[in-house]
Each structure stands twice: as structure tokens, then as C-alpha cells.
PDB file of C-alpha atoms in Angstrom:
ATOM      1  CA  UNK A   1       0.088  -8.083   3.076  1.00 85.00           C
ATOM      2  CA  UNK A   2       2.501  -5.439   1.815  1.00 85.00           C
ATOM      3  CA  UNK A   3       4.308  -5.742  -1.509  1.00 85.00           C
ATOM      4  CA  UNK A   4       7.404  -3.538  -1.745  1.00 84.00           C
ATOM      5  CA  UNK A   5       9.456  -2.755  -4.849  1.00 84.00           C
ATOM      6  CA  UNK A   6      13.094  -1.701  -4.311  1.00 80.00           C
ATOM      7  CA  UNK A   7      15.850  -0.400  -6.589  1.00 74.00           C
ATOM      8  CA  UNK A   8      18.610  -3.015  -6.969  1.00 70.00           C
ATOM      9  CA  UNK A   9      21.292  -0.730  -8.451  1.00 67.00           C
ATOM     10  CA  UNK A  10      24.675  -0.790  -6.737  1.00 62.00           C
ATOM     11  CA  UNK A  11      24.695   2.928  -5.966  1.00 68.00           C
ATOM     12  CA  UNK A  12      21.169   3.161  -4.565  1.00 63.00           C
ATOM     13  CA  UNK A  13      20.829  -0.454  -3.454  1.00 65.00           C
ATOM     14  CA  UNK A  14      17.553  -1.266  -1.721  1.00 70.00           C
ATOM     15  CA  UNK A  15      16.079   2.209  -2.198  1.00 77.00           C
ATOM     16  CA  UNK A  16      12.298   1.969  -1.934  1.00 79.00           C
ATOM     17  CA  UNK A  17      10.426   2.605  -5.188  1.00 82.00           C
ATOM     18  CA  UNK A  18       6.971   1.974  -3.793  1.00 84.00           C
ATOM     19  CA  UNK A  19       4.615  -0.310  -1.898  1.00 85.00           C
ATOM     20  CA  UNK A  20       1.078  -1.612  -2.133  1.00 85.00           C
ATOM     21  CA  UNK A  21      -0.896  -3.241   0.687  1.00 86.00           C
ATOM     22  CA  UNK A  22      -3.623  -5.854   0.555  1.00 85.00           C
ATOM     23  CA  UNK A  23      -6.041  -6.741   3.326  1.00 84.00           C
ATOM     24  CA  UNK A  24      -5.458 -10.386   4.315  1.00 83.00           C
ATOM     25  CA  UNK A  25      -9.158 -11.121   4.794  1.00 86.00           C
ATOM     26  CA  UNK A  26     -10.052  -9.305   1.569  1.00 87.00           C
ATOM     27  CA  UNK A  27      -7.709 -11.552  -0.416  1.00 87.00           C
ATOM     28  CA  UNK A  28      -8.933 -14.700   1.321  1.00 89.00           C
ATOM     29  CA  UNK A  29     -12.593 -13.842   0.691  1.00 91.00           C
ATOM     30  CA  UNK A  30     -11.935 -13.171  -3.015  1.00 90.00           C
ATOM     31  CA  UNK A  31     -12.945 -15.770  -5.599  1.00 92.00           C
ATOM     32  CA  UNK A  32     -10.647 -18.827  -5.280  1.00 93.00           C
ATOM     33  CA  UNK A  33      -8.926 -17.068  -2.334  1.00 91.00           C
ATOM     34  CA  UNK A  34      -6.751 -15.165  -4.783  1.00 90.00           C
ATOM     35  CA  UNK A  35      -5.916 -11.902  -6.482  1.00 86.00           C
ATOM     36  CA  UNK A  36      -5.020 -13.178  -9.946  1.00 86.00           C
ATOM     37  CA  UNK A  37      -2.885 -11.371 -12.556  1.00 82.00           C
ATOM     38  CA  UNK A  38      -3.867  -7.971 -11.151  1.00 81.00           C
ATOM     39  CA  UNK A  39      -2.073  -4.703 -11.934  1.00 80.00           C
ATOM     40  CA  UNK A  40      -1.120  -2.666  -8.869  1.00 82.00           C
ATOM     41  CA  UNK A  41       0.353   0.822  -8.685  1.00 83.00           C
ATOM     42  CA  UNK A  42       3.233   1.015  -6.204  1.00 83.00           C
ATOM     43  CA  UNK A  43       3.347   4.270  -4.254  1.00 84.00           C
ATOM     44  CA  UNK A  44       6.192   5.725  -2.200  1.00 83.00           C
ATOM     45  CA  UNK A  45       4.393   7.251   0.776  1.00 78.00           C
ATOM     46  CA  UNK A  46       7.645   8.003   2.606  1.00 78.00           C
ATOM     47  CA  UNK A  47       9.005  10.452   0.039  1.00 74.00           C
ATOM     48  CA  UNK A  48       7.515  13.943  -0.100  1.00 73.00           C
ATOM     49  CA  UNK A  49       8.713  14.474  -3.681  1.00 76.00           C
ATOM     50  CA  UNK A  50       7.125  11.310  -5.135  1.00 73.00           C
ATOM     51  CA  UNK A  51       3.455  11.813  -5.954  1.00 75.00           C
ATOM     52  CA  UNK A  52       1.146   9.093  -7.261  1.00 76.00           C
ATOM     53  CA  UNK A  53       2.146   5.658  -8.569  1.00 80.00           C
ATOM     54  CA  UNK A  54       5.884   5.221  -9.146  1.00 80.00           C
ATOM     55  CA  UNK A  55       5.368   2.164 -11.330  1.00 81.00           C
ATOM     56  CA  UNK A  56       3.182  -0.849 -11.986  1.00 80.00           C
ATOM     57  CA  UNK A  57       3.477  -4.504 -11.019  1.00 82.00           C
ATOM     58  CA  UNK A  58       1.292  -7.341 -12.242  1.00 81.00           C
ATOM     59  CA  UNK A  59       0.990 -10.030  -9.602  1.00 83.00           C
ATOM     60  CA  UNK A  60      -1.010 -12.874  -8.168  1.00 86.00           C
ATOM     61  CA  UNK A  61      -1.538 -13.657  -4.477  1.00 88.00           C
ATOM     62  CA  UNK A  62      -3.203 -16.816  -3.179  1.00 91.00           C
ATOM     63  CA  UNK A  63      -4.080 -17.488   0.478  1.00 89.00           C
ATOM     64  CA  UNK A  64      -5.085 -21.009   1.418  1.00 88.00           C
ATOM     65  CA  UNK A  65      -6.350 -22.353   4.714  1.00 86.00           C
ATOM     66  CA  UNK A  66      -6.806 -25.939   5.873  1.00 87.00           C
ATOM     67  CA  UNK A  67      -8.838 -27.874   3.305  1.00 88.00           C
ATOM     68  CA  UNK A  68      -8.611 -25.157   0.620  1.00 89.00           C
ATOM     69  CA  UNK A  69      -7.426 -26.118  -2.853  1.00 90.00           C
ATOM     70  CA  UNK A  70      -5.473 -23.813  -5.110  1.00 90.00           C
ATOM     71  CA  UNK A  71      -7.011 -23.139  -8.501  1.00 91.00           C
ATOM     72  CA  UNK A  72      -4.707 -24.259 -11.291  1.00 91.00           C
ATOM     73  CA  UNK A  73      -4.380 -21.757 -14.139  1.00 89.00           C
ATOM     74  CA  UNK A  74      -2.964 -22.432 -17.603  1.00 91.00           C
ATOM     75  CA  UNK A  75      -0.772 -19.337 -17.727  1.00 87.00           C
ATOM     76  CA  UNK A  76       0.598 -19.936 -21.228  1.00 90.00           C
ATOM     77  CA  UNK A  77      -2.910 -20.286 -22.647  1.00 92.00           C
ATOM     78  CA  UNK A  78      -4.101 -17.156 -20.813  1.00 87.00           C
ATOM     79  CA  UNK A  79      -1.147 -15.047 -22.012  1.00 86.00           C
ATOM     80  CA  UNK A  80      -1.634 -16.249 -25.603  1.00 89.00           C
ATOM     81  CA  UNK A  81      -5.327 -15.301 -25.407  1.00 86.00           C
ATOM     82  CA  UNK A  82      -4.486 -11.823 -24.004  1.00 81.00           C
ATOM     83  CA  UNK A  83      -1.953 -11.200 -26.773  1.00 83.00           C
ATOM     84  CA  UNK A  84      -4.366 -12.419 -29.463  1.00 86.00           C
ATOM     85  CA  UNK A  85      -7.230 -10.269 -28.107  1.00 80.00           C
ATOM     86  CA  UNK A  86      -4.968  -7.192 -27.926  1.00 76.00           C
ATOM     87  CA  UNK A  87      -3.631  -7.793 -31.441  1.00 78.00           C
ATOM     88  CA  UNK A  88      -7.125  -8.202 -32.902  1.00 80.00           C
ATOM     89  CA  UNK A  89      -8.235  -5.005 -31.148  1.00 75.00           C
ATOM     90  CA  UNK A  90      -5.215  -3.150 -32.542  1.00 71.00           C
ATOM     91  CA  UNK A  91      -3.700  -2.657 -29.116  1.00 61.00           C
ATOM     92  CA  UNK A  92      -0.478  -3.801 -27.563  1.00 51.00           C
ATOM     93  CA  UNK A  93      -1.663  -3.584 -23.947  1.00 51.00           C
ATOM     94  CA  UNK A  94      -0.772  -7.174 -23.116  1.00 46.00           C
ATOM     95  CA  UNK A  95       2.769  -6.703 -24.410  1.00 41.00           C
ATOM     96  CA  UNK A  96       3.530  -3.420 -22.671  1.00 39.00           C
ATOM     97  CA  UNK A  97       3.848  -3.479 -18.912  1.00 38.00           C
ATOM     98  CA  UNK A  98       1.851  -0.404 -18.118  1.00 42.00           C
ATOM     99  CA  UNK A  99      -0.910  -0.182 -15.602  1.00 43.00           C
ATOM    100  CA  UNK A 100      -4.545   0.498 -16.205  1.00 47.00           C
ATOM    101  CA  UNK A 101      -6.022   3.943 -15.849  1.00 53.00           C
ATOM    102  CA  UNK A 102      -6.824   4.348 -12.198  1.00 53.00           C
ATOM    103  CA  UNK A 103      -9.451   6.808 -11.065  1.00 61.00           C
ATOM    104  CA  UNK A 104      -8.013   8.933  -8.302  1.00 60.00           C
ATOM    105  CA  UNK A 105     -10.422  10.300  -5.775  1.00 64.00           C
ATOM    106  CA  UNK A 106      -9.765  12.811  -3.014  1.00 64.00           C
ATOM    107  CA  UNK A 107     -10.777  11.579   0.435  1.00 62.00           C
ATOM    108  CA  UNK A 108     -10.122  12.899   3.902  1.00 63.00           C
ATOM    109  CA  UNK A 109      -9.225  11.181   7.137  1.00 62.00           C
ATOM    110  CA  UNK A 110     -10.312  13.259  10.116  1.00 64.00           C
ATOM    111  CA  UNK A 111      -9.044  12.346  13.574  1.00 63.00           C
ATOM    112  CA  UNK A 112     -10.236  14.323  16.560  1.00 63.00           C
ATOM    113  CA  UNK A 113      -8.454  13.970  19.882  1.00 63.00           C
ATOM    114  CA  UNK A 114     -10.641  15.259  22.705  1.00 62.00           C
ATOM    115  CA  UNK A 115      -8.272  14.864  25.639  1.00 63.00           C
ATOM    116  CA  UNK A 116      -5.549  12.803  27.222  1.00 66.00           C
ATOM    117  CA  UNK A 117      -5.827  11.280  30.675  1.00 64.00           C
ATOM    118  CA  UNK A 118      -3.372   9.886  33.213  1.00 62.00           C
ATOM    119  CA  UNK A 119      -0.330  10.960  31.206  1.00 64.00           C
ATOM    120  CA  UNK A 120       2.953  10.958  33.151  1.00 56.00           C
ATOM    121  CA  UNK A 121       3.549  14.415  34.602  1.00 61.00           C
ATOM    122  CA  UNK A 122       7.352  14.263  34.732  1.00 57.00           C
ATOM    123  CA  UNK A 123      10.092  14.926  32.218  1.00 56.00           C
ATOM    124  CA  UNK A 124      13.156  12.714  31.858  1.00 58.00           C
ATOM    125  CA  UNK A 125      14.875  15.082  34.341  1.00 64.00           C
ATOM    126  CA  UNK A 126      12.269  14.306  37.017  1.00 63.00           C
ATOM    127  CA  UNK A 127      10.725  17.777  37.020  1.00 67.00           C
ATOM    128  CA  UNK A 128       6.964  18.289  36.800  1.00 68.00           C
ATOM    129  CA  UNK A 129       6.427  18.830  33.094  1.00 62.00           C
ATOM    130  CA  UNK A 130       4.607  17.244  30.197  1.00 60.00           C
ATOM    131  CA  UNK A 131       4.909  17.965  26.501  1.00 62.00           C
ATOM    132  CA  UNK A 132       2.720  15.305  24.958  1.00 63.00           C
ATOM    133  CA  UNK A 133       1.602  15.230  21.345  1.00 61.00           C
ATOM    134  CA  UNK A 134      -0.505  12.943  19.194  1.00 61.00           C
ATOM    135  CA  UNK A 135       0.756  11.176  16.090  1.00 62.00           C
ATOM    136  CA  UNK A 136      -1.516   9.421  13.586  1.00 60.00           C
ATOM    137  CA  UNK A 137      -0.051   6.954  11.086  1.00 62.00           C
ATOM    138  CA  UNK A 138      -2.208   6.180   8.073  1.00 62.00           C
ATOM    139  CA  UNK A 139      -0.964   4.540   4.862  1.00 60.00           C
ATOM    140  CA  UNK A 140       2.643   4.953   6.026  1.00 59.00           C
ATOM    141  CA  UNK A 141       2.227   8.735   6.268  1.00 60.00           C
ATOM    142  CA  UNK A 142       2.975   9.835   9.832  1.00 58.00           C
ATOM    143  CA  UNK A 143       1.432  13.178  10.678  1.00 59.00           C
ATOM    144  CA  UNK A 144       2.027  15.063  13.899  1.00 56.00           C
ATOM    145  CA  UNK A 145      -1.075  16.872  15.070  1.00 55.00           C
ATOM    146  CA  UNK A 146      -0.964  20.542  15.977  1.00 57.00           C
ATOM    147  CA  UNK A 147      -1.528  20.801  19.691  1.00 57.00           C
ATOM    148  CA  UNK A 148      -2.022  23.530  22.254  1.00 58.00           C
ATOM    149  CA  UNK A 149      -0.508  23.380  25.698  1.00 55.00           C
ATOM    150  CA  UNK A 150      -3.299  23.369  28.232  1.00 54.00           C
ATOM    151  CA  UNK A 151      -2.576  23.298  31.951  1.00 52.00           C
ATOM    152  CA  UNK A 152      -5.242  22.092  34.327  1.00 49.00           C
TER     153      UNK A 152
END
């Protein structure tokens, strides 16, 4: 499940601001089959100049299968309680649409390609030639691997 936020201005209509993806099974296996009133940071993985969250969206997602019942929430009561709790604590967090502090952690994805087999040995011109490469897409970030030409 991918949530995308776009710019609706006339000049830059439909320009992507950022996206966030949920795992379908992860949402369904959550309590009440829902992600409820959760802040998400939308990230633009297609732009090299945009780093980190481009903004925050508070949303709910519910996935129901046959025989499942949706939990009914009293949204007005919950918002009033959030505002009261924030006011008593001297904060305005419930009134300001800003996301929570998110811990960022550096991780690595390592993909090793050992060899290719049975690749077509002809170019579009019909001459014996192959210039194959490997591309890995992860989190909407396509990366072309550095390759060496090896003739066998």
C-alpha cells in the first residue's frame, strides 16, 4: 500500500512531494486490522536533491477481510482528549501538524550478482554482441550496478 502526496498548484500540478509504503500483511495483522491515527513521514526517493522526510501526514488505514468487523472510534472524543492532554502538559503538539521525532538509522542493502546464464548473444542489429547490466530497485531508488565485460 503506497500513500503518495502531490503538489496541487497550477504551475507544478501533480508534482510528487513524497510517498510512504505499508506492507499489506503488516497492516492486516495489526490490532483491529488497522493503522490508526499514525504520523508518517513522506519521502521523495525519486529526487536526488530531496533528503529525508518532505512532510508529515497523519492517517488511518483499515483492511478488512470476510467476517472482519471495523472498530468504531469516537474521533471527536479522541481529538478533544489529545488537545486537553497537550494543553495540560503545556504543549501544543495535537494542534500543530508536525511529525514525531523519528530515529534515523543507517543500513545497507548488499546485492551480489555472481553470473548471468543463457543471456541472448545478439544485439538489435543481429550481430554477436551482448552488453548486459544488472539493475536493482529498492524503495523506488533504481541503482545500476558497476559491471565488467567478461567474454567466455
